[in-house]
Coordinates of C-alpha atoms in Angstrom, one line a residue:
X1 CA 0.0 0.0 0.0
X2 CA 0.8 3.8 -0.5
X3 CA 1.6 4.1 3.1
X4 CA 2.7 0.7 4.1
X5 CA 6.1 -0.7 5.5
X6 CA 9.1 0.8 4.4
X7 CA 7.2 3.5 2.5
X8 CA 8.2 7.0 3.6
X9 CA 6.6 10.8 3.4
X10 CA 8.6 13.9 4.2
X11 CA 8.0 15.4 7.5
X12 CA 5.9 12.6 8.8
X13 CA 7.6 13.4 12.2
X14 CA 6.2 16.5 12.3
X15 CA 2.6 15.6 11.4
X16 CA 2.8 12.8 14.1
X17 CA 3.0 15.7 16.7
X18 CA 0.3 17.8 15.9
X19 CA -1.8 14.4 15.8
X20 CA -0.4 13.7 19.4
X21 CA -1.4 16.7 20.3
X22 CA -4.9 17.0 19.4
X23 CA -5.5 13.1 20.8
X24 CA -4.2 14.9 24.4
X25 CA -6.4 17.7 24.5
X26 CA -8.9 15.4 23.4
X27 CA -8.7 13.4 26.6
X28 CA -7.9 16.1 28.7
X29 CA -11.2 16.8 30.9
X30 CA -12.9 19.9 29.9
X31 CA -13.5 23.0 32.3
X32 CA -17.3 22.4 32.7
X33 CA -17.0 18.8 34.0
X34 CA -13.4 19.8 36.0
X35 CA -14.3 19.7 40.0
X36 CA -12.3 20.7 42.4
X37 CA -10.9 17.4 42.8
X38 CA -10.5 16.8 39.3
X39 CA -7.6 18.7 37.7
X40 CA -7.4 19.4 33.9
X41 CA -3.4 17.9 34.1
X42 CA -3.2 14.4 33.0
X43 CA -0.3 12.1 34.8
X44 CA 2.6 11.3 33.1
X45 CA 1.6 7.5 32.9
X46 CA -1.6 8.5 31.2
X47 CA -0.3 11.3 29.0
X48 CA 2.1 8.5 28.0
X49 CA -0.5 6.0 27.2
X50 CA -2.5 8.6 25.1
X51 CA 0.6 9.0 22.6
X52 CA 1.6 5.8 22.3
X53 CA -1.9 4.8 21.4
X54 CA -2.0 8.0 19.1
X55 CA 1.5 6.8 17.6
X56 CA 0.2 3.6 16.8
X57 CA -3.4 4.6 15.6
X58 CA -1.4 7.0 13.4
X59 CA 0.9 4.4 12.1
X60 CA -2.0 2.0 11.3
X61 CA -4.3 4.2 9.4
X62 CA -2.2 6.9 7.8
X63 CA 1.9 6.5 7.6
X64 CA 4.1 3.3 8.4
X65 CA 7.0 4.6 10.7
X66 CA 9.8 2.7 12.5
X67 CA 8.4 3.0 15.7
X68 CA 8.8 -0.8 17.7
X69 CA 4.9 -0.7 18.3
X70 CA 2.6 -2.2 20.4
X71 CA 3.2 -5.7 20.4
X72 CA 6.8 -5.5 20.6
X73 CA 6.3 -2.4 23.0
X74 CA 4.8 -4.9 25.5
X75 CA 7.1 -8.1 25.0
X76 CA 9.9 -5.0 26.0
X77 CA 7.9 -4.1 29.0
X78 CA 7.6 -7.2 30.1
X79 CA 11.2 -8.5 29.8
X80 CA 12.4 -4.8 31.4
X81 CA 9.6 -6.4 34.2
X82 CA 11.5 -8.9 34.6
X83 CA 15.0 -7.6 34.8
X84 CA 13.4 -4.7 37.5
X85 CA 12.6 -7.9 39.9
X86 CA 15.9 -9.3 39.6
X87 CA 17.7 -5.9 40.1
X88 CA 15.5 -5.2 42.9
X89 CA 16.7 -8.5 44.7
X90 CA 20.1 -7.7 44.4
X91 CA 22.2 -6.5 47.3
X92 CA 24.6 -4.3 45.8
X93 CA 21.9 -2.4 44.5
X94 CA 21.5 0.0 47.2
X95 CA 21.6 3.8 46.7
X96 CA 22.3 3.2 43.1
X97 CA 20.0 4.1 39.9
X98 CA 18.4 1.1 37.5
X99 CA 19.9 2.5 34.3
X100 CA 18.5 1.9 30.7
X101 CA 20.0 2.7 27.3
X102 CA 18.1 3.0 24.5
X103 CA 19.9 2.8 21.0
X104 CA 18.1 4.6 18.3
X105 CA 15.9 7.2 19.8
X106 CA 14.0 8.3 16.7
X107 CA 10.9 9.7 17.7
X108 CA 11.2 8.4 21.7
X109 CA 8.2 5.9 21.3
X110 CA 10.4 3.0 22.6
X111 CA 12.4 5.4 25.4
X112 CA 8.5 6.3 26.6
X113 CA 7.8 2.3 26.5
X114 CA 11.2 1.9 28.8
X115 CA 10.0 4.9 31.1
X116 CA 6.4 4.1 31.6
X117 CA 6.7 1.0 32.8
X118 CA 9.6 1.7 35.2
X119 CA 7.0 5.1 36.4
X120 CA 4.3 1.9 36.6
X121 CA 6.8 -0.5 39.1
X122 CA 7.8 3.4 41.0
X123 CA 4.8 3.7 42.1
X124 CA 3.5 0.2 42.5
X125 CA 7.0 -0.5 44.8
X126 CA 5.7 3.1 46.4
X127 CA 2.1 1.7 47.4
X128 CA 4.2 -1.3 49.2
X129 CA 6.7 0.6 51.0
X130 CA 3.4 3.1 52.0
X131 CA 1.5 0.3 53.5
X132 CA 4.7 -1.7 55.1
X133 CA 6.3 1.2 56.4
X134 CA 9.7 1.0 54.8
X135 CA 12.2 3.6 53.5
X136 CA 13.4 1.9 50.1
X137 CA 12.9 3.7 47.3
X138 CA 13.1 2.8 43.8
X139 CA 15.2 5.4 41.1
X140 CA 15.9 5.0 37.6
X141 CA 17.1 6.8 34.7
X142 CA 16.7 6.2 30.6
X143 CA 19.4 7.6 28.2
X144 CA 18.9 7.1 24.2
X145 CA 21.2 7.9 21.9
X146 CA 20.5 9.0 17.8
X147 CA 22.3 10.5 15.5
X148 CA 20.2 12.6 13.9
X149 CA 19.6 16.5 15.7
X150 CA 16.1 16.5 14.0
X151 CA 14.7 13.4 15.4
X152 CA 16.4 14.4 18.9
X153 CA 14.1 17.5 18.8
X154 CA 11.3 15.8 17.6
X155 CA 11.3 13.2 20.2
X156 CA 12.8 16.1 23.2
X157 CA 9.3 17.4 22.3
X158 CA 7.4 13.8 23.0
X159 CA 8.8 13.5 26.6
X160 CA 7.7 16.8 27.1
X161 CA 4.1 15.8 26.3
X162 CA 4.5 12.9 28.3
X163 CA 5.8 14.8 30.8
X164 CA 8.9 12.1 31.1
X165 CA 11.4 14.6 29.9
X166 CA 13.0 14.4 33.6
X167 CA 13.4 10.9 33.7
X168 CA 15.1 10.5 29.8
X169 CA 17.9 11.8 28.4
X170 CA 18.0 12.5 24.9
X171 CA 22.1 12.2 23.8
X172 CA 23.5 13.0 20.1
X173 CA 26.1 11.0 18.7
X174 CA 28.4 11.1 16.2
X175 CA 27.4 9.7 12.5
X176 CA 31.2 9.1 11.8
X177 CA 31.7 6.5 13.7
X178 CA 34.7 8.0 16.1
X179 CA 33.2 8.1 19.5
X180 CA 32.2 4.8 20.9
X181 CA 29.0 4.0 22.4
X182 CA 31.0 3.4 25.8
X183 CA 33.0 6.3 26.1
X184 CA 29.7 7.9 25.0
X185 CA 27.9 6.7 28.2
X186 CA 30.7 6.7 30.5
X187 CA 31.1 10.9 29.4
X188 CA 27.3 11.0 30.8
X189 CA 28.8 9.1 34.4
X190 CA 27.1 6.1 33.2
X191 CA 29.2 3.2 34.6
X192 CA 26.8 0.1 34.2
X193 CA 24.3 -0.5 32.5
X194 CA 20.9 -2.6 33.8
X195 CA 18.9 -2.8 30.5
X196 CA 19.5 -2.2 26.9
X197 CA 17.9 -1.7 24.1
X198 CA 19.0 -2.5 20.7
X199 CA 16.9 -0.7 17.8
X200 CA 19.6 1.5 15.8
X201 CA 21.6 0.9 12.9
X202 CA 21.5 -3.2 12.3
X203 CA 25.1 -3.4 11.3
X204 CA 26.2 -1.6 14.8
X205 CA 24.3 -4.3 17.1
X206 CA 27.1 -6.8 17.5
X207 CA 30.0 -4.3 17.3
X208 CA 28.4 -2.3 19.6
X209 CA 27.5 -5.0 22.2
X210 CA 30.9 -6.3 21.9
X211 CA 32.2 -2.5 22.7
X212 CA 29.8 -2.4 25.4
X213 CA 31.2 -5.9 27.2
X214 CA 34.9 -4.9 26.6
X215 CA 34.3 -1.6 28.6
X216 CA 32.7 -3.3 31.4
X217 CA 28.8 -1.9 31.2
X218 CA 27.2 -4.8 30.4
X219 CA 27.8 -7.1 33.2
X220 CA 26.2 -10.3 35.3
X221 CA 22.7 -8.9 35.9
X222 CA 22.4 -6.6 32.8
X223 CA 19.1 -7.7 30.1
X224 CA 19.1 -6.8 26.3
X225 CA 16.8 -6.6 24.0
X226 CA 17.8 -6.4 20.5
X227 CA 14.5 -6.0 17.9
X228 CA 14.7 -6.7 14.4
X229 CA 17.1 -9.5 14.5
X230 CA 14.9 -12.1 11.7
X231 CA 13.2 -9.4 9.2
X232 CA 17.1 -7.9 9.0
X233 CA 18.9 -10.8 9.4
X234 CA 20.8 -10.5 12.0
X235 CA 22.2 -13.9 12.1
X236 CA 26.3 -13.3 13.1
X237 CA 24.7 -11.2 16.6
X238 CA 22.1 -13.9 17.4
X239 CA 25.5 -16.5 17.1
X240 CA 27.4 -14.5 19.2
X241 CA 24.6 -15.2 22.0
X242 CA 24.1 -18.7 21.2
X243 CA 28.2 -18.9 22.0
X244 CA 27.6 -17.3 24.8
X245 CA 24.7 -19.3 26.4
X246 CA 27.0 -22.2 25.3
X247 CA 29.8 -20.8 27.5
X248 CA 27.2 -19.7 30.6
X249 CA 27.4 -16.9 30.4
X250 CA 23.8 -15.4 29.5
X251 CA 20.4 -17.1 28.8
X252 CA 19.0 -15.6 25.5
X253 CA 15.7 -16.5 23.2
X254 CA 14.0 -15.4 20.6
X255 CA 10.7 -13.6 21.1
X256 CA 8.7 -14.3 17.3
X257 CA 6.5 -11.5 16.1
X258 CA 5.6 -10.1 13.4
X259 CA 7.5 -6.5 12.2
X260 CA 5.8 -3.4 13.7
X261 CA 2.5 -2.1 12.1
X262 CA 2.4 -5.2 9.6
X263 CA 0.3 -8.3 9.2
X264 CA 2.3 -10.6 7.1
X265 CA 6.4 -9.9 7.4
X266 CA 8.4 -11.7 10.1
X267 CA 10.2 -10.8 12.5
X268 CA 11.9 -11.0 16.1
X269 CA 13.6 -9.4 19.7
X270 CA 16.5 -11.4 21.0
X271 CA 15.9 -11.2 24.6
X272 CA 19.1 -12.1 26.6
X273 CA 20.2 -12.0 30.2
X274 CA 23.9 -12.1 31.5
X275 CA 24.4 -14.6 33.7
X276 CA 27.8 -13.8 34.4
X277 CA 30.2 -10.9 33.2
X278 CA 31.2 -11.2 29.8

């Protein structure tokens, strides 16, 4: 179709926004029905929900975009789920942040998938410590990296409407290749890393995983998801985990699905926890 996968129409980015934000002041309550206990500002969870739904809807039934979708949004959330519960058991865990990278920003659909649900566990783990009386408290912080300064503004102005801008941050890299992604993240004083997210440039995954090993932020404990690995093929990075689950040292699987926004074309998240450091 005219607007189906892989198709592309200049400045789509642009007319995804104003659709975002007429779908949240559609939901926003109106000023006749607003009481006093019923304020016009929407939470960030909800705001959240409302453009992701809008993304998707928009994606659907008028341009195909490269967003992961929902689908693989909640196979992610789930698997982040996951990793939260392990991290949360851990004991040299305290006073330190549960930190996510996301590679590939684009237009900070999958960044708000990675925030929402750790907002969702914040306040879930808050409700528990409320009624048992504790002090812990549960911190986190999402960085995603993109290479393109258009797509950084467009998606700066998505956590804005989500109201997640505090809890993401938005970093620039270089196209040519130069800087790696770990001195990249160590320059931001990120030292470890507790989830990642691979959905960038496909011929970056493995050299880029193996960059992030060697520099010592992917470690025993850390999760990764890595989209797009059947539609593009990805066969020498899905290897290098099967070596590695061959060795002990992570547990990895392949989560089948079909490619976001399409019925009929096949494809894949490599889903793969380190057992031990690499």
């Amino acid at each position: 179709p005219r607007n189906g996968a892989f198709t592309f129409q200049v400045h789509a980015e642009y007319d995804l926004l104003l659709q975002i934000q007429k779908d949240l002041d559609a939901k926003r309550p109106s000023k006749s029905s607003r009481s006093s206990l019923n304020s016009l500002a929407l939470s960030d969870i909800d705001s959240t929900k409302i453009i992701l739904k809008s993304v998707d809807d928009y994606c659907y039934g008028k341009q195909w975009m490269y967003h992961i979708g929902s689908e693989k949004g909640k196979a992610i959330s789930r698997f982040l789920r996951s990793g939260v519960e392990r991290w949360l058991k851990r004991d040299d865990r305290k006073n330190k942040k549960f930190i996510c990278l996301d590679c590939g920003t684009y237009c900070g659909y999958s960044s708000l998938v990675l925030a929402s649900t750790l907002r969702e566990i914040a306040n879930e783990l808050q409700n528990s410590i409320m009624e048992d009386q504790t002090e812990e408290t549960f911190e986190f912080h999402v960085y995603t990296t993109e290479v393109s300064s258009k797509l950084i503004n467009v998606a700066q102005s998505v956590f804005r409407m989500a109201k997640m801008e505090q809890y993401i941050t938005p970093i620039l890299m270089k196209s040519d290749g130069k800087e790696s992604l770990s001195a990249t993240m160590k320059q931001n004083g990120v030292m470890g890393i507790d989830f990642l997210l691979f959905d960038h440039a496909k011929n970056l995954y493995l050299s880029d995983l193996n960059d992030l090993e060697a520099a010592g932020l992917l470690k025993a404990g850390s999760y990764v998801s890595a989209d797009n690995v059947v539609f593009n093929k990805l066969d020498a990075y899905r290897y290098h985990m099967e070596q590695l689950q061959a060795k002990g040292i992570v547990e990895t699987r392949l989560d089948e699905m079909n490619l976001e926004y399409s019925n009929n074309l096949k494809d894949g998240i490599e889903q793969t926890i380190y057992l031990k450091d690499p």
